[in-house]
Amino acid sequence: WGRHGIIQLHDKFRKAREFEAWCTEVKKAPGVVDGPQWEVTEYFKEYMEDYNTSTLPHIKFYDMEAWEKEDYNKQQARNAKKRSRTRTDFNDEDATVEVRRHAKKMKEYQRLMETKSLMDKDMVDEMKHQKLLITEMQDAYKKGDQAKVKEIEKRLDSTLEDHRWGKYTAPDLNLQAGS
């Protein structure tokens, strides 16, 4: 009795994660916490009885956060043990695939950083302005204002030049990166 502590009905919100996991895994009733309040209360009374008598089927239903920390630490220990082992299987293909995957991610990250460094304030402002125009165009389309939609489409068309807003030609980032 009370080995993990005693909970009462007013602890429903403090034990919400544990209770929801118990409903889903033990009672096979996912989403019950979103149901009618009387049903939630009935399920919580049953959970509360099992909690107070220490008859829940798993330790995670008592303290989810402590169980997650413990599980994480165990996983870290297993990974450390795996890393410290002497390699006995020489499956070079898996290692090569992993090295290539990592190199590809690093290359993508470097390209993103390079692109960001090449953008000047005007380019960023223009991109924000174009995003705003697209939002305005969507709103006009929803309202049925076809004239405004056509006007904004013209403004967004990079092949047209108009004396009112000029032509924006974005620099080719690939050419600048190679320089």
Coordinates of N, CA and C in Angstrom, one line a residue:
W1 N 0.8 -1.2 0.0 CA 0.0 0.0 0.0 C 0.9 1.2 0.0
G2 N 0.8 2.0 -1.0 CA 1.5 3.3 -1.0 C 3.0 3.2 -1.2
R3 N 3.5 2.2 -1.8 CA 4.9 2.0 -2.0 C 5.5 3.1 -2.9
H4 N 4.7 3.6 -3.8 CA 5.2 4.7 -4.7 C 4.5 6.0 -4.3
G5 N 3.9 6.0 -3.2 CA 3.2 7.2 -2.8 C 1.7 7.0 -2.9
I6 N 1.0 8.0 -2.4 CA -0.5 8.0 -2.5 C -1.0 9.2 -3.4
I7 N -1.8 8.9 -4.3 CA -2.4 10.0 -5.1 C -3.9 10.0 -4.8
Q8 N -4.4 11.2 -5.1 CA -5.9 11.4 -4.9 C -6.4 12.0 -6.2
L9 N -7.7 12.2 -6.2 CA -8.4 12.7 -7.4 C -7.8 14.0 -7.9
H10 N -7.4 14.9 -7.0 CA -6.9 16.2 -7.4 C -5.5 16.1 -8.0
D11 N -4.8 14.9 -8.0 CA -3.5 14.7 -8.6 C -3.6 14.4 -10.1
K12 N -4.9 14.4 -10.6 CA -5.1 14.1 -12.0 C -4.2 14.8 -13.0
F13 N -4.0 16.1 -12.8 CA -3.2 16.9 -13.7 C -1.7 16.7 -13.5
R14 N -1.3 16.4 -12.2 CA 0.1 16.2 -11.9 C 0.6 14.8 -12.5
K15 N -0.3 13.9 -12.6 CA 0.0 12.6 -13.2 C -0.6 12.4 -14.6
A16 N -0.8 13.4 -15.3 CA -1.5 13.4 -16.6 C -0.8 12.5 -17.6
R17 N 0.6 12.6 -17.7 CA 1.3 11.8 -18.7 C 1.3 10.3 -18.3
E18 N 1.4 10.0 -17.0 CA 1.4 8.6 -16.6 C 0.0 8.0 -16.8
F19 N -1.0 8.8 -16.5 CA -2.4 8.4 -16.6 C -2.7 8.1 -18.1
E20 N -2.3 9.0 -19.0 CA -2.6 8.9 -20.4 C -1.9 7.7 -21.0
A21 N -0.7 7.4 -20.6 CA 0.1 6.2 -21.0 C -0.6 5.0 -20.5
W22 N -1.1 5.0 -19.3 CA -1.8 3.8 -18.7 C -3.1 3.6 -19.5
C23 N -3.8 4.6 -19.8 CA -5.1 4.4 -20.5 C -4.8 3.8 -21.9
T24 N -3.8 4.3 -22.5 CA -3.4 3.8 -23.9 C -2.9 2.4 -23.9
E25 N -2.0 2.1 -23.0 CA -1.3 0.8 -23.0 C -2.0 -0.3 -22.2
V26 N -2.6 0.1 -21.1 CA -3.2 -1.0 -20.3 C -4.7 -1.1 -20.6
K27 N -5.4 0.0 -20.7 CA -6.8 -0.1 -20.9 C -7.2 -0.1 -22.4
K28 N -6.2 0.1 -23.2 CA -6.4 0.1 -24.7 C -7.5 1.1 -25.1
A29 N -7.4 2.3 -24.4 CA -8.4 3.3 -24.7 C -7.6 4.6 -25.0
P30 N -7.0 4.7 -26.1 CA -6.3 5.9 -26.4 C -7.2 7.1 -26.6
G31 N -6.8 8.3 -26.2 CA -7.6 9.5 -26.3 C -8.7 9.6 -25.3
V32 N -8.7 8.8 -24.3 CA -9.8 8.9 -23.3 C -9.8 10.2 -22.6
V33 N -8.6 10.8 -22.4 CA -8.4 12.0 -21.7 C -9.1 13.2 -22.4
D34 N -9.4 13.0 -23.7 CA -10.1 14.0 -24.5 C -11.6 13.8 -24.5
G35 N -12.0 12.7 -23.8 CA -13.4 12.4 -23.8 C -14.2 13.1 -22.7
P36 N -15.4 12.6 -22.4 CA -16.2 13.3 -21.4 C -15.5 13.3 -20.0
Q37 N -15.7 14.3 -19.3 CA -15.1 14.4 -18.0 C -15.4 13.3 -17.0
W38 N -16.7 12.8 -17.0 CA -17.1 11.8 -16.1 C -16.4 10.5 -16.4
E39 N -16.1 10.2 -17.8 CA -15.4 9.0 -18.2 C -13.9 9.1 -17.8
V40 N -13.3 10.3 -17.9 CA -11.9 10.5 -17.5 C -11.8 10.3 -16.0
T41 N -12.8 10.8 -15.2 CA -12.7 10.6 -13.8 C -12.9 9.1 -13.4
E42 N -13.7 8.4 -14.1 CA -13.9 7.0 -13.8 C -12.6 6.2 -14.0
Y43 N -12.0 6.5 -15.2 CA -10.7 5.8 -15.5 C -9.6 6.3 -14.5
F44 N -9.6 7.5 -14.1 CA -8.6 8.0 -13.2 C -8.8 7.3 -11.8
K45 N -10.0 7.1 -11.4 CA -10.2 6.4 -10.1 C -9.7 5.0 -10.1
E46 N -9.8 4.3 -11.3 CA -9.2 3.0 -11.4 C -7.7 3.1 -11.4
Y47 N -7.2 4.0 -12.1 CA -5.7 4.2 -12.1 C -5.2 4.5 -10.7
M48 N -5.9 5.4 -10.0 CA -5.6 5.8 -8.7 C -5.5 4.6 -7.7
E49 N -6.5 3.7 -7.9 CA -6.5 2.5 -7.0 C -5.3 1.6 -7.3
D50 N -5.0 1.4 -8.6 CA -3.8 0.6 -8.9 C -2.5 1.3 -8.5
Y51 N -2.5 2.6 -8.6 CA -1.3 3.3 -8.2 C -1.1 3.2 -6.7
N52 N -2.1 3.4 -5.9 CA -2.0 3.4 -4.5 C -1.7 2.0 -3.9
T53 N -2.2 1.0 -4.6 CA -1.9 -0.4 -4.2 C -0.7 -0.9 -4.8
S54 N 0.0 -0.2 -5.6 CA 1.3 -0.6 -6.3 C 1.1 -1.8 -7.1
T55 N 0.0 -1.8 -7.9 CA -0.3 -2.9 -8.8 C -0.3 -2.6 -10.2
L56 N 0.3 -1.4 -10.6 CA 0.4 -1.1 -12.0 C 1.5 -2.0 -12.7
P57 N 1.2 -2.3 -13.9 CA 2.1 -3.4 -14.6 C 3.5 -2.9 -14.9
H58 N 3.8 -1.6 -14.9 CA 5.1 -1.2 -15.3 C 5.5 0.1 -14.4
I59 N 6.8 0.2 -14.2 CA 7.3 1.3 -13.4 C 7.0 2.7 -14.0
K60 N 6.9 2.7 -15.3 CA 6.7 4.0 -16.0 C 5.4 4.7 -15.7
F61 N 4.4 3.9 -15.2 CA 3.1 4.4 -14.9 C 3.1 5.1 -13.6
Y62 N 4.2 5.0 -12.8 CA 4.3 5.7 -11.5 C 5.0 7.1 -11.7
D63 N 6.1 7.1 -12.4 CA 6.8 8.3 -12.6 C 7.5 8.3 -14.0
M64 N 6.8 8.8 -15.0 CA 7.2 8.7 -16.4 C 8.6 9.4 -16.6
E65 N 8.8 10.6 -16.0 CA 10.0 11.3 -16.2 C 11.2 10.5 -15.7
A66 N 11.1 9.9 -14.5 CA 12.2 9.1 -13.9 C 12.5 7.9 -14.8
W67 N 11.4 7.3 -15.3 CA 11.6 6.1 -16.1 C 12.3 6.5 -17.4
E68 N 11.9 7.6 -18.0 CA 12.5 8.1 -19.2 C 14.0 8.4 -19.0
K69 N 14.3 9.0 -17.9 CA 15.7 9.3 -17.6 C 16.5 8.0 -17.4
E70 N 16.0 7.1 -16.7 CA 16.6 5.8 -16.5 C 16.8 5.0 -17.8
D71 N 15.8 5.0 -18.7 CA 15.8 4.4 -20.0 C 16.9 5.1 -20.8
Y72 N 16.9 6.4 -20.8 CA 17.9 7.1 -21.6 C 19.3 6.8 -21.1
N73 N 19.6 6.7 -19.8 CA 20.9 6.4 -19.3 C 21.3 5.0 -19.7
K74 N 20.3 4.0 -19.6 CA 20.6 2.7 -20.1 C 21.0 2.6 -21.5
Q75 N 20.3 3.4 -22.3 CA 20.6 3.4 -23.8 C 22.0 4.0 -24.0
Q76 N 22.3 5.1 -23.3 CA 23.6 5.7 -23.4 C 24.7 4.7 -23.0
A77 N 24.5 4.0 -22.0 CA 25.5 3.0 -21.5 C 25.7 1.9 -22.6
R78 N 24.6 1.4 -23.2 CA 24.7 0.4 -24.2 C 25.4 1.0 -25.4
N79 N 25.1 2.2 -25.8 CA 25.9 2.8 -26.9 C 27.3 3.0 -26.6
A80 N 27.7 3.4 -25.4 CA 29.1 3.5 -25.0 C 29.8 2.2 -25.1
K81 N 29.1 1.2 -24.6 CA 29.6 -0.2 -24.6 C 29.9 -0.7 -26.1
K82 N 28.9 -0.4 -26.9 CA 29.1 -0.7 -28.4 C 30.3 0.0 -29.0
R83 N 30.4 1.3 -28.6 CA 31.5 2.1 -29.2 C 32.9 1.6 -28.7
S84 N 32.9 1.1 -27.5 CA 34.2 0.7 -26.9 C 34.6 -0.7 -27.3
R85 N 33.7 -1.5 -27.9 CA 34.1 -2.8 -28.3 C 35.1 -2.8 -29.5
T86 N 35.9 -3.8 -29.6 CA 36.8 -4.0 -30.7 C 35.9 -4.5 -31.8
R87 N 36.2 -4.0 -33.0 CA 35.4 -4.3 -34.1 C 35.7 -5.7 -34.6
T88 N 34.7 -6.6 -34.6 CA 35.0 -8.0 -35.0 C 34.3 -8.3 -36.4
D89 N 33.3 -7.5 -36.7 CA 32.7 -7.7 -38.0 C 33.1 -6.6 -38.9
F90 N 33.6 -6.9 -40.0 CA 34.1 -5.9 -40.9 C 33.2 -5.7 -42.1
N91 N 32.1 -5.1 -41.8 CA 31.1 -4.8 -42.8 C 31.4 -3.4 -43.3
D92 N 32.3 -3.3 -44.2 CA 32.7 -2.0 -44.7 C 31.6 -1.2 -45.5
E93 N 30.7 -2.0 -46.0 CA 29.6 -1.3 -46.8 C 28.8 -0.4 -45.9
D94 N 28.4 -0.9 -44.7 CA 27.6 -0.1 -43.8 C 28.4 1.1 -43.4
A95 N 29.6 0.9 -43.0 CA 30.5 2.0 -42.6 C 30.6 3.1 -43.7
T96 N 30.8 2.6 -44.9 CA 31.0 3.5 -46.1 C 29.7 4.3 -46.3
V97 N 28.6 3.6 -46.2 CA 27.3 4.3 -46.4 C 27.1 5.4 -45.4
E98 N 27.4 5.1 -44.1 CA 27.3 6.0 -43.0 C 28.2 7.2 -43.2
V99 N 29.4 7.0 -43.7 CA 30.4 8.1 -43.9 C 29.9 9.0 -45.1
R100 N 29.3 8.3 -46.1 CA 28.8 9.1 -47.2 C 27.6 9.9 -46.8
R101 N 26.7 9.3 -46.0 CA 25.5 10.1 -45.5 C 25.9 11.3 -44.7
H102 N 26.9 11.1 -43.8 CA 27.4 12.2 -43.0 C 28.0 13.3 -43.9
A103 N 28.8 12.9 -44.9 CA 29.5 13.8 -45.8 C 28.4 14.6 -46.6
K104 N 27.4 14.0 -47.0 CA 26.3 14.6 -47.7 C 25.6 15.7 -46.9
K105 N 25.3 15.3 -45.6 CA 24.7 16.2 -44.7 C 25.6 17.4 -44.4
M106 N 26.9 17.2 -44.3 CA 27.8 18.3 -44.0 C 27.9 19.2 -45.3
K107 N 27.9 18.6 -46.4 CA 27.9 19.4 -47.7 C 26.7 20.3 -47.8
E108 N 25.5 19.7 -47.5 CA 24.2 20.5 -47.5 C 24.3 21.6 -46.5
Y109 N 24.8 21.3 -45.3 CA 24.9 22.4 -44.3 C 25.8 23.5 -44.8
Q110 N 27.0 23.1 -45.3 CA 27.9 24.1 -45.8 C 27.3 25.0 -46.9
R111 N 26.6 24.3 -47.8 CA 25.9 25.1 -48.9 C 24.9 26.1 -48.4
L112 N 24.1 25.6 -47.4 CA 23.2 26.5 -46.7 C 23.8 27.7 -46.1
M113 N 24.9 27.5 -45.4 CA 25.7 28.5 -44.7 C 26.3 29.5 -45.7
E114 N 26.7 28.9 -46.9 CA 27.3 29.7 -47.9 C 26.3 30.6 -48.6
T115 N 25.1 30.0 -48.8 CA 24.0 30.8 -49.4 C 23.6 31.9 -48.4
K116 N 23.5 31.6 -47.1 CA 23.1 32.7 -46.2 C 24.2 33.8 -46.1
S117 N 25.4 33.4 -46.3 CA 26.5 34.4 -46.2 C 26.5 35.3 -47.4
L118 N 26.0 34.8 -48.6 CA 26.0 35.6 -49.8 C 24.8 36.5 -49.9
M119 N 23.8 36.2 -49.1 CA 22.6 37.1 -49.1 C 22.8 38.4 -48.4
D120 N 22.5 39.5 -49.1 CA 22.6 40.8 -48.4 C 21.3 41.2 -47.9
K121 N 21.2 42.3 -47.2 CA 20.0 42.7 -46.6 C 18.9 43.0 -47.6
D122 N 19.3 43.6 -48.7 CA 18.3 43.9 -49.8 C 17.6 42.7 -50.3
M123 N 18.5 41.6 -50.5 CA 17.9 40.4 -51.0 C 16.9 39.7 -50.0
V124 N 17.3 39.8 -48.8 CA 16.4 39.2 -47.7 C 15.1 40.0 -47.7
D125 N 15.2 41.4 -47.7 CA 14.0 42.2 -47.7 C 13.2 41.9 -48.9
E126 N 13.8 41.7 -50.1 CA 13.0 41.4 -51.3 C 12.3 40.1 -51.1
M127 N 12.9 39.1 -50.6 CA 12.3 37.8 -50.4 C 11.1 37.9 -49.4
K128 N 11.3 38.7 -48.4 CA 10.1 39.0 -47.4 C 9.0 39.7 -48.1
H129 N 9.3 40.7 -49.0 CA 8.3 41.4 -49.8 C 7.6 40.5 -50.7
Q130 N 8.3 39.6 -51.4 CA 7.6 38.6 -52.3 C 6.7 37.7 -51.5
K131 N 7.1 37.3 -50.3 CA 6.3 36.4 -49.5 C 5.0 37.2 -49.1
L132 N 5.1 38.4 -48.8 CA 4.0 39.3 -48.4 C 3.1 39.4 -49.6
L133 N 3.6 39.6 -50.8 CA 2.8 39.7 -52.0 C 2.1 38.4 -52.3
I134 N 2.7 37.3 -52.1 CA 2.0 36.0 -52.3 C 0.9 35.8 -51.3
T135 N 1.1 36.3 -50.1 CA 0.0 36.2 -49.1 C -1.2 37.1 -49.5
E136 N -0.8 38.3 -50.0 CA -1.9 39.2 -50.5 C -2.6 38.6 -51.7
M137 N -1.9 38.0 -52.6 CA -2.5 37.4 -53.7 C -3.5 36.3 -53.3
Q138 N -3.1 35.5 -52.3 CA -3.9 34.4 -51.9 C -5.2 35.0 -51.2
D139 N -5.1 36.0 -50.5 CA -6.2 36.7 -49.9 C -7.2 37.2 -51.0
A140 N -6.6 37.9 -52.0 CA -7.4 38.5 -53.1 C -8.1 37.3 -53.8
Y141 N -7.4 36.2 -54.0 CA -8.0 35.1 -54.7 C -9.2 34.5 -53.9
K142 N -9.1 34.4 -52.6 CA -10.2 34.0 -51.7 C -11.3 34.9 -51.8
K143 N -11.1 36.2 -51.9 CA -12.1 37.2 -51.9 C -12.7 37.3 -53.3
G144 N -12.1 36.8 -54.3 CA -12.6 36.8 -55.7 C -12.2 38.1 -56.5
D145 N -11.2 38.8 -56.0 CA -10.7 40.0 -56.6 C -9.7 39.6 -57.7
Q146 N -10.2 39.3 -58.8 CA -9.3 38.8 -59.9 C -8.4 39.8 -60.5
A147 N -8.8 41.1 -60.4 CA -7.9 42.2 -60.9 C -6.7 42.3 -60.1
K148 N -6.9 42.3 -58.8 CA -5.7 42.4 -57.9 C -4.8 41.2 -58.0
V149 N -5.4 40.0 -58.2 CA -4.6 38.8 -58.4 C -3.7 38.9 -59.6
K150 N -4.3 39.4 -60.7 CA -3.5 39.6 -62.0 C -2.4 40.6 -61.7
E151 N -2.7 41.7 -61.0 CA -1.7 42.7 -60.8 C -0.6 42.2 -60.0
I152 N -0.9 41.4 -58.9 CA 0.2 40.8 -58.1 C 1.0 39.8 -58.9
E153 N 0.3 39.0 -59.7 CA 1.0 38.0 -60.5 C 2.0 38.7 -61.4
K154 N 1.6 39.9 -62.0 CA 2.6 40.6 -62.8 C 3.8 41.1 -62.0
R155 N 3.5 41.6 -60.8 CA 4.6 42.0 -60.0 C 5.6 40.9 -59.6
L156 N 5.0 39.7 -59.4 CA 5.9 38.6 -59.1 C 6.6 37.9 -60.3
D157 N 6.1 38.2 -61.5 CA 6.7 37.7 -62.7 C 8.1 38.3 -62.9
S158 N 9.1 37.5 -62.8 CA 10.5 38.0 -62.9 C 10.9 38.4 -64.3
T159 N 10.1 38.0 -65.3 CA 10.5 38.3 -66.7 C 10.0 39.7 -67.1
L160 N 9.0 40.3 -66.4 CA 8.5 41.6 -66.7 C 9.2 42.7 -66.0
E161 N 9.2 43.8 -66.6 CA 9.8 45.0 -66.0 C 8.8 46.1 -66.0
D162 N 8.6 46.8 -64.9 CA 7.6 47.9 -64.8 C 8.3 49.1 -64.2
H163 N 7.9 50.3 -64.7 CA 8.6 51.5 -64.2 C 8.2 51.7 -62.7
R164 N 7.0 51.2 -62.3 CA 6.6 51.4 -60.9 C 7.4 50.7 -59.9
W165 N 7.8 49.5 -60.2 CA 8.5 48.7 -59.1 C 9.8 48.1 -59.6
G166 N 10.1 48.3 -60.9 CA 11.4 47.9 -61.4 C 11.5 46.4 -61.6
K167 N 12.6 45.9 -62.0 CA 12.9 44.5 -62.2 C 13.9 44.0 -61.2
Y168 N 13.6 43.0 -60.5 CA 14.6 42.4 -59.5 C 15.2 41.2 -60.2
T169 N 16.5 41.3 -60.3 CA 17.2 40.1 -60.9 C 18.1 39.6 -59.7
A170 N 17.7 38.4 -59.3 CA 18.5 37.8 -58.2 C 19.8 37.3 -58.7
P171 N 20.9 37.5 -58.0 CA 22.2 37.1 -58.4 C 22.3 35.6 -58.4
D172 N 23.0 35.0 -59.3 CA 23.1 33.5 -59.4 C 24.1 33.1 -58.3
L173 N 23.6 32.5 -57.3 CA 24.5 32.1 -56.1 C 25.6 31.1 -56.5
N174 N 25.3 30.3 -57.5 CA 26.3 29.3 -57.9 C 27.5 29.9 -58.5
L175 N 27.2 31.0 -59.3 CA 28.4 31.7 -59.9 C 29.2 32.4 -58.9
Q176 N 28.6 33.0 -57.9 CA 29.3 33.8 -56.8 C 30.1 32.8 -56.0
A177 N 29.5 31.6 -55.7 CA 30.2 30.6 -54.8 C 31.5 30.1 -55.5
G178 N 31.5 30.0 -56.8 CA 32.7 29.5 -57.5 C 33.8 30.5 -57.6
S179 N 33.4 31.8 -57.4 CA 34.4 32.9 -57.6 C 35.4 32.9 -56.4

